PDB file of C-alpha atoms in Angstrom:
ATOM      1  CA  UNK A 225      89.602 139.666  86.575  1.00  0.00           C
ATOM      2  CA  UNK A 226      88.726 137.208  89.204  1.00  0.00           C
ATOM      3  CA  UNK A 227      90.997 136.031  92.269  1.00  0.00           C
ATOM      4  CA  UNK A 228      91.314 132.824  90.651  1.00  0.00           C
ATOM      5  CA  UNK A 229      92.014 133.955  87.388  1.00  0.00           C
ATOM      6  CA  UNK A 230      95.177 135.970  89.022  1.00  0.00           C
ATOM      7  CA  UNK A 231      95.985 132.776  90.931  1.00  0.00           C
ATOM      8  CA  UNK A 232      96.060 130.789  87.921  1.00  0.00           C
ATOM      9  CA  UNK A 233      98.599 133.318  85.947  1.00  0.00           C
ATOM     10  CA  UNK A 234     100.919 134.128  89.272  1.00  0.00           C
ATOM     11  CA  UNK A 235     101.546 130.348  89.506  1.00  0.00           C
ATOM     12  CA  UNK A 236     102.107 129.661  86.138  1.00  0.00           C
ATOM     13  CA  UNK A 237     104.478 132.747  85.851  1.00  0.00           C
ATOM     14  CA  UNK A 238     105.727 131.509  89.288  1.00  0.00           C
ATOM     15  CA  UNK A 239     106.711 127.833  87.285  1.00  0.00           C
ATOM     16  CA  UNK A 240     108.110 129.348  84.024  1.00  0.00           C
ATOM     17  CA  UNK A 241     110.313 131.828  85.765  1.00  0.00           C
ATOM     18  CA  UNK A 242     111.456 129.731  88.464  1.00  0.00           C
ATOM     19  CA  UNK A 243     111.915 126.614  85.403  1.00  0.00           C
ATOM     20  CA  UNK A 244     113.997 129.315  83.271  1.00  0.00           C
ATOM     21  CA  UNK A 245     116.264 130.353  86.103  1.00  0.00           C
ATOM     22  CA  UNK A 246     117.095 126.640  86.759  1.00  0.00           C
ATOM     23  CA  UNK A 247     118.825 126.704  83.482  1.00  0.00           C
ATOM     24  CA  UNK A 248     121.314 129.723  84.156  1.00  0.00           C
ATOM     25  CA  UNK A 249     121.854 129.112  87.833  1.00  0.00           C
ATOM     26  CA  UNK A 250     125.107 127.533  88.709  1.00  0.00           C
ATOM     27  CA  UNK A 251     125.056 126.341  92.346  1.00  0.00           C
ATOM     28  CA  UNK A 252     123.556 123.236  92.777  1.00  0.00           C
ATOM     29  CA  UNK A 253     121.628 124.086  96.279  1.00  0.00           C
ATOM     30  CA  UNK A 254     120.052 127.104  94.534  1.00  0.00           C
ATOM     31  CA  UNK A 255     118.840 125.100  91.556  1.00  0.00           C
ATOM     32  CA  UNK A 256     117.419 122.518  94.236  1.00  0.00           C
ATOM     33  CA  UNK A 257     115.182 125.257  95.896  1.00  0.00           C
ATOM     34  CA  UNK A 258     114.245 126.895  92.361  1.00  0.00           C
ATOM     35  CA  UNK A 259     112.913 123.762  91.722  1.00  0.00           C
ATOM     36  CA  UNK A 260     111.003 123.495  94.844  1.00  0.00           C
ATOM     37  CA  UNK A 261     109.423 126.892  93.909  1.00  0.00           C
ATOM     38  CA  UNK A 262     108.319 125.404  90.576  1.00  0.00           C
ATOM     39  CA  UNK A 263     106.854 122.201  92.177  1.00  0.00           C
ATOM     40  CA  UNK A 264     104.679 124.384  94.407  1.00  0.00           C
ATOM     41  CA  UNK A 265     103.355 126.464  92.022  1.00  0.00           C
ATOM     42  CA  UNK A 266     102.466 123.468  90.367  1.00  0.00           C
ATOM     43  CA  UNK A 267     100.747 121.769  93.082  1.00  0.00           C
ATOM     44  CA  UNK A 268      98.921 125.698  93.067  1.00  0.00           C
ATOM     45  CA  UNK A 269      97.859 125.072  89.723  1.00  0.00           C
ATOM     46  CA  UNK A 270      96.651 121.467  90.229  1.00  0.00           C
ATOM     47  CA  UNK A 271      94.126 122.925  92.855  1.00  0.00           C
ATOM     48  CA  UNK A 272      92.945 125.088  90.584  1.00  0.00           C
ATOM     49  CA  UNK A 273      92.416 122.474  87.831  1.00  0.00           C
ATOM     50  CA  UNK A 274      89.913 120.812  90.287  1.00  0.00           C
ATOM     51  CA  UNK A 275      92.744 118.244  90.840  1.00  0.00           C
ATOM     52  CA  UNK A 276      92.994 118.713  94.951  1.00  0.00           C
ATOM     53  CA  UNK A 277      94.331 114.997  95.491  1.00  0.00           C
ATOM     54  CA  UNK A 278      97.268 115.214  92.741  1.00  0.00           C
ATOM     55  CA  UNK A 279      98.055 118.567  94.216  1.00  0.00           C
ATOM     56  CA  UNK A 280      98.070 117.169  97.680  1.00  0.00           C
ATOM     57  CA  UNK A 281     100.360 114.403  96.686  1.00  0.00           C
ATOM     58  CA  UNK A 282     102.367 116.754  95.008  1.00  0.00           C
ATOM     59  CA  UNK A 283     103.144 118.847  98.382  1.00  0.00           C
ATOM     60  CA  UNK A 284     103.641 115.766 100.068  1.00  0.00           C
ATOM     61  CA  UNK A 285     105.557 113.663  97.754  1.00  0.00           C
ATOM     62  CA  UNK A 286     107.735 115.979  95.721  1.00  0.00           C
ATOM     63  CA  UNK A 287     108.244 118.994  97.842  1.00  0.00           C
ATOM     64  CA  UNK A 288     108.428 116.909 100.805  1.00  0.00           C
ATOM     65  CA  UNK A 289     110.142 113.466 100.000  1.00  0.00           C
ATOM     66  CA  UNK A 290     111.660 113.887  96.491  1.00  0.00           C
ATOM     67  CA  UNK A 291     113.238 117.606  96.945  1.00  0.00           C
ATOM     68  CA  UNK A 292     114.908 116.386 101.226  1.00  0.00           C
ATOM     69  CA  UNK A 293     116.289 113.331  99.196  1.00  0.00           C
ATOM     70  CA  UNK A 294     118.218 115.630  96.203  1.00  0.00           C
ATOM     71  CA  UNK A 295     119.489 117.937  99.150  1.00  0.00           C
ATOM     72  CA  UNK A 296     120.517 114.664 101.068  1.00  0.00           C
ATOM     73  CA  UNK A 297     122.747 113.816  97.847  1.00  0.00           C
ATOM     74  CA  UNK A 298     124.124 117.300  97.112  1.00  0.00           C
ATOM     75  CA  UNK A 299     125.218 117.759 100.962  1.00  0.00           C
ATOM     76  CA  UNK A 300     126.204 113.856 100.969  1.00  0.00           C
ATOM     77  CA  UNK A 301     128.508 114.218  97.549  1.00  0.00           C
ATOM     78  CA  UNK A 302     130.023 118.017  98.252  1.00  0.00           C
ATOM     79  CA  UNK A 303     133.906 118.028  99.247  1.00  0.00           C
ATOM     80  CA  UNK A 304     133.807 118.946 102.859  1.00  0.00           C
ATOM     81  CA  UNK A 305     135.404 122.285 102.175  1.00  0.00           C
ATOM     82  CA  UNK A 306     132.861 125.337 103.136  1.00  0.00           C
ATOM     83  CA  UNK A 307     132.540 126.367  99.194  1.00  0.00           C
ATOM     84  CA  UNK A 308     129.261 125.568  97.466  1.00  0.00           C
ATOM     85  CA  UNK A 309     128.982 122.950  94.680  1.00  0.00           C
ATOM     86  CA  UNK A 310     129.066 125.012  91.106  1.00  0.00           C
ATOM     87  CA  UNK A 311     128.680 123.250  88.487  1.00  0.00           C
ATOM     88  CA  UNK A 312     129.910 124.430  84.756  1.00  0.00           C
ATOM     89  CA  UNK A 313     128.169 124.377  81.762  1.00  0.00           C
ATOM     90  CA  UNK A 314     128.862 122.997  78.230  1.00  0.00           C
ATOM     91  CA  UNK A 315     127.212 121.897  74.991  1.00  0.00           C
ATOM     92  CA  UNK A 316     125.232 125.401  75.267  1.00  0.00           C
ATOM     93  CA  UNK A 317     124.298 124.958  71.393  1.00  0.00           C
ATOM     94  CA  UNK A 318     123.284 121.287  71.366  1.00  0.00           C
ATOM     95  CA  UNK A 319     121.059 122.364  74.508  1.00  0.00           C
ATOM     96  CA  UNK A 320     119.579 125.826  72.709  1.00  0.00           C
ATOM     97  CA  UNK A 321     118.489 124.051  69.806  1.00  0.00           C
ATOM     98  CA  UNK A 322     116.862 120.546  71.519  1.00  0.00           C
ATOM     99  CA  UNK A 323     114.652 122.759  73.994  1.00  0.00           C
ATOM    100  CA  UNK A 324     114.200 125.360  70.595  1.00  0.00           C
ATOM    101  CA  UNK A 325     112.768 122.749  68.762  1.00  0.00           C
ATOM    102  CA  UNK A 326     110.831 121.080  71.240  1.00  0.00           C
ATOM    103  CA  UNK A 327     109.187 123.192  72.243  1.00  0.00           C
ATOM    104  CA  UNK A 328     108.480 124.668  68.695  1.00  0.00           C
ATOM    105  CA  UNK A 329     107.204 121.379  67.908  1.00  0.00           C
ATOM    106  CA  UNK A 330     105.080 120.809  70.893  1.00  0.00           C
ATOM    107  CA  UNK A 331     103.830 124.742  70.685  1.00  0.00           C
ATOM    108  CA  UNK A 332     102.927 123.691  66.913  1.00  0.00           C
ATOM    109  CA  UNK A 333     100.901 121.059  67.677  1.00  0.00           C
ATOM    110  CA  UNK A 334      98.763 122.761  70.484  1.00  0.00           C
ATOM    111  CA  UNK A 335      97.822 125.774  68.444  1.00  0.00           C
ATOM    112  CA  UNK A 336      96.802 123.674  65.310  1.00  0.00           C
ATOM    113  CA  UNK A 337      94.953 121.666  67.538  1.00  0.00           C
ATOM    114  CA  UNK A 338      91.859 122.494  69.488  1.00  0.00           C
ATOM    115  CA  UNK A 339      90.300 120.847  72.399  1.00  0.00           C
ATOM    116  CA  UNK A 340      87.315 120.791  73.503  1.00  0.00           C
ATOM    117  CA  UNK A 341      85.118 119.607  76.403  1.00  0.00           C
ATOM    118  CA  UNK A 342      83.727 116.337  76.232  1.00  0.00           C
ATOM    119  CA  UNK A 343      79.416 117.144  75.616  1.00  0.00           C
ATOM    120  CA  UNK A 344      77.664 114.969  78.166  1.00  0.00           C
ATOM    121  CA  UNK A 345      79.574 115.401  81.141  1.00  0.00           C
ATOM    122  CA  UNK A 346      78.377 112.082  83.590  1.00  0.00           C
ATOM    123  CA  UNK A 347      77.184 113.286  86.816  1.00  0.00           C
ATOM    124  CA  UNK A 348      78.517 111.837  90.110  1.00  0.00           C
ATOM    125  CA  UNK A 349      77.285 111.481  93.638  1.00  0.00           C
ATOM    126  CA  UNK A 350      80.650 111.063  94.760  1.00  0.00           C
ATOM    127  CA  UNK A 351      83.185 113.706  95.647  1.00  0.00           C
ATOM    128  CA  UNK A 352      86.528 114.141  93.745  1.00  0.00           C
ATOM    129  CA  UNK A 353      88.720 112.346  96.069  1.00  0.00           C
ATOM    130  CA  UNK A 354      86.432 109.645  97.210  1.00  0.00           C
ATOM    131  CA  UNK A 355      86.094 109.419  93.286  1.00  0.00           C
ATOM    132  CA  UNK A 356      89.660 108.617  93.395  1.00  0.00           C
ATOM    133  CA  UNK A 357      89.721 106.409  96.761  1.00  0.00           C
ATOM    134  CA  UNK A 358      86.968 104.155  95.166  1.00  0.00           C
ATOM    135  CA  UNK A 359      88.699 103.909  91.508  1.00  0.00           C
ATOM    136  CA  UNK A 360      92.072 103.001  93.247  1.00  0.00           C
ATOM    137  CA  UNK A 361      90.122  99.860  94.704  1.00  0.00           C
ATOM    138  CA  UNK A 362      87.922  98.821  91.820  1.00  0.00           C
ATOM    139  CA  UNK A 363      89.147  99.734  88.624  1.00  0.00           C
ATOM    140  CA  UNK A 364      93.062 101.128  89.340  1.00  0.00           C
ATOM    141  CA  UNK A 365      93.517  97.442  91.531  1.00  0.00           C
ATOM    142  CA  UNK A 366      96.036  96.283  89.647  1.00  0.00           C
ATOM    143  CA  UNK A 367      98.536  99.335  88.996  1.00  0.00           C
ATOM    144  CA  UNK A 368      97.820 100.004  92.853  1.00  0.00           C
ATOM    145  CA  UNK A 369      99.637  96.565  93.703  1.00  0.00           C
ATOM    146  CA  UNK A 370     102.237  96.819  91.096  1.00  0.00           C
ATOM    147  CA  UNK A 371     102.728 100.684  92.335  1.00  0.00           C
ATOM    148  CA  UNK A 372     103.587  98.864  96.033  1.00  0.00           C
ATOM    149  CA  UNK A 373     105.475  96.172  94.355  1.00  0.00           C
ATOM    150  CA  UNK A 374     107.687  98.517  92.787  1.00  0.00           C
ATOM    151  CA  UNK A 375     108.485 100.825  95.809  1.00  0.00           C
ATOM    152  CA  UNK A 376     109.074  97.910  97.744  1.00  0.00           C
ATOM    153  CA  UNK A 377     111.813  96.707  95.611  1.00  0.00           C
ATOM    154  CA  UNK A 378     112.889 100.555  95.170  1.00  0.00           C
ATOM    155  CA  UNK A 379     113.248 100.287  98.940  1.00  0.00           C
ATOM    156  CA  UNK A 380     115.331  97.401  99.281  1.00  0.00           C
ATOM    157  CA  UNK A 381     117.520  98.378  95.938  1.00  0.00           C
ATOM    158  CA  UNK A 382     118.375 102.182  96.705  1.00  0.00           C
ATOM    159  CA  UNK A 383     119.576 100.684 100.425  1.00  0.00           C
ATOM    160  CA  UNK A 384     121.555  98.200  98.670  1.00  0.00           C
ATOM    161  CA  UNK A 385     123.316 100.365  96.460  1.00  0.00           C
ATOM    162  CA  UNK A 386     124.062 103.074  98.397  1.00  0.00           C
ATOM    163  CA  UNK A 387     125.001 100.929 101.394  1.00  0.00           C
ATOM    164  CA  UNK A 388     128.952 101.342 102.270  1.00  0.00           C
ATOM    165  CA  UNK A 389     129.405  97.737 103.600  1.00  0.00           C
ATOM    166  CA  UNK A 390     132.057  95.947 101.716  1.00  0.00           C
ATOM    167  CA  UNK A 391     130.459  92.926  99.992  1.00  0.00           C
ATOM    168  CA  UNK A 392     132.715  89.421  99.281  1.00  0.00           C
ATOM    169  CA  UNK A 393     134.358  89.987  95.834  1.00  0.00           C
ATOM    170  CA  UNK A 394     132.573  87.380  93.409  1.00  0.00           C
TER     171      UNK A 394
ATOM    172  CA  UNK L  89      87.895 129.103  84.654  1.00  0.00           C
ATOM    173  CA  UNK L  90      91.134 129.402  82.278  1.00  0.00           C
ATOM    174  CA  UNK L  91      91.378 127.797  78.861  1.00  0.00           C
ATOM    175  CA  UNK L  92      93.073 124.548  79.016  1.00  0.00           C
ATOM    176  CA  UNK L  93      95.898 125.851  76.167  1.00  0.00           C
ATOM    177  CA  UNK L  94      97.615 127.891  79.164  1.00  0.00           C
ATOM    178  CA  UNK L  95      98.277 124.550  80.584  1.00  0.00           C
ATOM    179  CA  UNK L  96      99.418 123.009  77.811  1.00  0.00           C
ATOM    180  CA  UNK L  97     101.690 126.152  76.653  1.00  0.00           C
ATOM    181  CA  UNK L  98     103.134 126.157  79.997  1.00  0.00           C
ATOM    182  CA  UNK L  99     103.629 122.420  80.121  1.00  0.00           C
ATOM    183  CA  UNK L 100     105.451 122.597  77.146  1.00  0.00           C
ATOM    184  CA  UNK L 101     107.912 125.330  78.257  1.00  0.00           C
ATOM    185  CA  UNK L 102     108.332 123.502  81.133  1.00  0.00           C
ATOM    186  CA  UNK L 103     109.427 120.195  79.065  1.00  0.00           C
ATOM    187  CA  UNK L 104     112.291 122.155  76.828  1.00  0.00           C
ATOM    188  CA  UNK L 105     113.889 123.925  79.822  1.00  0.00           C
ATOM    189  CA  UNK L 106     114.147 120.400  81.515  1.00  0.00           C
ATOM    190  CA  UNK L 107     115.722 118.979  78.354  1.00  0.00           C
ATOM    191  CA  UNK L 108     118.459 122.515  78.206  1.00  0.00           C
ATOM    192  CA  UNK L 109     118.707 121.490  81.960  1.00  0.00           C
ATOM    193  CA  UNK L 110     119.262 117.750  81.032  1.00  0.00           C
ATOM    194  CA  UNK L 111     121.928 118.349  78.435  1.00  0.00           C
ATOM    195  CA  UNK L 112     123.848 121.686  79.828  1.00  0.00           C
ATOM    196  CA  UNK L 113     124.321 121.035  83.121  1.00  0.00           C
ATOM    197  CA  UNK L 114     127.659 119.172  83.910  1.00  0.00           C
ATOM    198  CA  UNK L 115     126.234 117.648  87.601  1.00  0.00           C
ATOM    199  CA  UNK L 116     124.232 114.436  87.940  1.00  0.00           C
ATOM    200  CA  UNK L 117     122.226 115.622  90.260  1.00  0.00           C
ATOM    201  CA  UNK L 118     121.488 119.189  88.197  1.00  0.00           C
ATOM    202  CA  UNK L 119     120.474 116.371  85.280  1.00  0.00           C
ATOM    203  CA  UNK L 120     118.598 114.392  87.725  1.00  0.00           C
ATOM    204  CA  UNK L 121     116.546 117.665  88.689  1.00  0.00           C
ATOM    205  CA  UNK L 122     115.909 118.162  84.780  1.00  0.00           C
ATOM    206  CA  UNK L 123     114.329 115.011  84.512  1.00  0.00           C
ATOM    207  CA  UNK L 124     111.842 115.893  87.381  1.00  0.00           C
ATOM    208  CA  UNK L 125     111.369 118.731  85.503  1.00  0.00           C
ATOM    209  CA  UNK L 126     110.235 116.785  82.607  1.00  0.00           C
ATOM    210  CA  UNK L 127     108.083 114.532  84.520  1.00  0.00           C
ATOM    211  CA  UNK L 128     106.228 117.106  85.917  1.00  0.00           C
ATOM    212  CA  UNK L 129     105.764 118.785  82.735  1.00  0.00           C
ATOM    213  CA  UNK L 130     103.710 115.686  81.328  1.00  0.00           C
ATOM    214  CA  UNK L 131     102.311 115.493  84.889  1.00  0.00           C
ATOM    215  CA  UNK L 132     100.470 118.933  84.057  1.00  0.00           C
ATOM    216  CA  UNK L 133      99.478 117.748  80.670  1.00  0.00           C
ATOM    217  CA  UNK L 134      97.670 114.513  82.241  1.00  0.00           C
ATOM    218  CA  UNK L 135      96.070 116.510  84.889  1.00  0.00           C
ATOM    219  CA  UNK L 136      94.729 119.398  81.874  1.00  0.00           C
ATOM    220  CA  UNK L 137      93.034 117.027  79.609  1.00  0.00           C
ATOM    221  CA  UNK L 138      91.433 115.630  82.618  1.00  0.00           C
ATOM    222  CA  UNK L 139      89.456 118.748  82.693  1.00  0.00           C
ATOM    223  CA  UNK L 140      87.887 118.207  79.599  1.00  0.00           C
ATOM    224  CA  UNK L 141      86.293 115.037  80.519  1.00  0.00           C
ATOM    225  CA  UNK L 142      84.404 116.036  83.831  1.00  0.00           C
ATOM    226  CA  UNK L 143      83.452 113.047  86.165  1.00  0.00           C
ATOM    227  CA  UNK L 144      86.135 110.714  85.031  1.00  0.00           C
ATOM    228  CA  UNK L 145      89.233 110.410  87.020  1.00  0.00           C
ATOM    229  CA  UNK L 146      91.660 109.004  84.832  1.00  0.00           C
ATOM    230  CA  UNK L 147      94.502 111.457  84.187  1.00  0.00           C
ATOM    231  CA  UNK L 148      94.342 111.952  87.597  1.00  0.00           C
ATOM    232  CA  UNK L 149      94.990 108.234  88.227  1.00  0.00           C
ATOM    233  CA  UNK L 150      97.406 108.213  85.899  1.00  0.00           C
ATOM    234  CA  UNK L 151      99.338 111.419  87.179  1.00  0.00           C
ATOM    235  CA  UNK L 152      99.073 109.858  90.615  1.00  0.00           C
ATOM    236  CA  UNK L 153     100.959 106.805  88.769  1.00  0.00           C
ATOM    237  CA  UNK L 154     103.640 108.817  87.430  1.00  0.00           C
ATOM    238  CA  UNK L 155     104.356 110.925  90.645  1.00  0.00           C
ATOM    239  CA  UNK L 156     105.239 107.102  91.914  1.00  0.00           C
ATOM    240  CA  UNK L 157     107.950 106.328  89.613  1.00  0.00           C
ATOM    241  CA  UNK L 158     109.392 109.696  89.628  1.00  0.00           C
ATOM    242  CA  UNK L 159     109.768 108.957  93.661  1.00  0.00           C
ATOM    243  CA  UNK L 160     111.509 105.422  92.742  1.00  0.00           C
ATOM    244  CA  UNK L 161     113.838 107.325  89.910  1.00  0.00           C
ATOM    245  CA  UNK L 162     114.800 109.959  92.088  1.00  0.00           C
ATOM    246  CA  UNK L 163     115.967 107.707  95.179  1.00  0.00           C
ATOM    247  CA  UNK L 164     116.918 104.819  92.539  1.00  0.00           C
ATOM    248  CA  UNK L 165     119.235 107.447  91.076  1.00  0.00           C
ATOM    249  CA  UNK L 166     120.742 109.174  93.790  1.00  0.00           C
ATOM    250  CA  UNK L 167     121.920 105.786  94.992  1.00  0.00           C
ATOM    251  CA  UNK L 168     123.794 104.750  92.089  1.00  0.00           C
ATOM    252  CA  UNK L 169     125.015 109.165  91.866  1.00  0.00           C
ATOM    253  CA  UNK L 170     126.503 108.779  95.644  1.00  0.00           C
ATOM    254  CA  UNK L 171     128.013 105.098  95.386  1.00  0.00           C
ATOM    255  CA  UNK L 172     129.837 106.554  92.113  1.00  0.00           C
ATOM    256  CA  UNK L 173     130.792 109.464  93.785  1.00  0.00           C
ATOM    257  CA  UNK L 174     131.998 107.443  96.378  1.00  0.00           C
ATOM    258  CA  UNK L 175     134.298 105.343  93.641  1.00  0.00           C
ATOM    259  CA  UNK L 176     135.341 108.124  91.674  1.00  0.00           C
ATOM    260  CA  UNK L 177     134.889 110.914  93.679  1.00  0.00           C
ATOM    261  CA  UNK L 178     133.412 113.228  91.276  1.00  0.00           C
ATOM    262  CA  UNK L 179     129.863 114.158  90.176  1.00  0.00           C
ATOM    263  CA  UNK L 180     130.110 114.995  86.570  1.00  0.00           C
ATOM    264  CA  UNK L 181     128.947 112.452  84.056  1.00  0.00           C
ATOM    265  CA  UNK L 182     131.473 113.473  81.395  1.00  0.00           C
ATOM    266  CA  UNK L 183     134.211 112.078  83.682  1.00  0.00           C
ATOM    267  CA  UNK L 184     133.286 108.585  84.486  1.00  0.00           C
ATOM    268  CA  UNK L 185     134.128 106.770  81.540  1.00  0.00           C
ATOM    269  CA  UNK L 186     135.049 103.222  83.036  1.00  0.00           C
ATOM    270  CA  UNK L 187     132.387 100.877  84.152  1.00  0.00           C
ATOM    271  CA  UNK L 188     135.103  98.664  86.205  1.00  0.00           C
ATOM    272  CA  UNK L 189     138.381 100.294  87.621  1.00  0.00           C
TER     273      UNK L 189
END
């Protein structure tokens, strides 16, 4: 067994465990930091499916914008009161038997099916992530814009919702 | 290097605990952190079948895409969790049943 093999399966048991004990946990700051264990054993697994730029933007993005802003909203809507946020559960069967039978499904369909790699594989005299850099310019122009267009107006919507300035009744 | 079906196996596991997590929990924010679940469950698929297709970048452009709207749903969404928190004071979604007061 190589190192990277053993990488591979400690981050993937890494994400399932840390996934399955976001179901049963019950405070709401542990559930945030489960889930920043799962996001960086994904970003683990991302570098080694040769995808170092996803990964990257993975540590960056998630673990570092996405996972501050949820801990921003569970500190900014607990009671002031010293007690953690615990959160009860319900609809236990209706849950049980959508993630059973998704995952039954999905499970299904990848062991019937079998993938395989593409023959010719095109050769490249470009790296991975100057690859990337040069398809986000050429070929990837327009989501690029439209990507900027839509944070921008993500920007200026979140602040306007969550502003507390009274506005003029209408 | 691993077979790609670990990938896919574990992004499906992934996918059905953020759906339990999505329809259990009684918080918006525990739902909210369901649905990134989700996303990065299909995340891992896009990222996978880009293996098979050496020296194309595409699900890699395309996870790099969908890491950019989960960043808009996740601040979009806490927004609109703290402003109703701030009108009803309470976090669970069962409990707001009035769009106007």
């Amino acid at each position: 067994m190589t190192i990277a093999t053993f990488m591979f399966y400690f981050f993937e048991v890494m994400a399932a465990l840390s996934a399955l004990a976001l179901i049963f946990v019950r405070n709401v700051f542990y559930g945030a930091l489960l889930l920043l264990i799962c996001l960086l054993s994904l970003a683990g697994i991302y570098v080694l499916a040769f995808a170092e730029f996803v990964a990257v933007t993975q540590i960056l993005i998630y673990a570092g914008g996405i996972l501050v802003v949820i801990i921003f909203g569970i500190m900014l809507t607990t009671k002031i009161s010293g007690k953690p946020l615990v959160v009860k559960h319900g609809n236990w069967l209706a849950g049980i038997f959508a993630g059973i039978s998704m995952a039954a499904l999905l499970m299904t369909f990848f062991s019937q099916e079998s993938f395989s790699v593409s023959p010719i594989p095109p050769v490249s005299k470009y790296g991975a992530i100057e690859q990337i850099g040069i398809q986000l310019m050429t070929g990837f122009a327009l989501p690029f814009e439209v990507a900027g267009v839509l944070l921008l107006i993500t920007l200026a919507g979140a602040a306007v919702i969550a502003s507390t300035i009274k506005s003029k009744k209408i | 290097m691993a077979p790609i079906d670990h990938f896919l196996y574990l992004s499906a596991f992934l996918f059905s605990a953020g759906i339990v997590v999505v329809i259990v929990k009684r918080n918006a924010i525990m739902v909210l952190l369901g649905i990134e679940l989700m996303l990065n469950a299909a995340n891992l698929n896009l990222v996978a079948f880009n293996i098979l297709q050496p020296g194309l970048f595409t699900g890699h452009m395309f996870a790099l895409f969908v890491i950019v709207v989960a960043v808009c749903e996740a601040a979009v969404g806490l927004a609109i969790v703290l402003r109703v928190y701030q009108h009803y004071q309470t976090s669970i979604p069962d409990e707001i049943q009035d769009l106007k007061e």
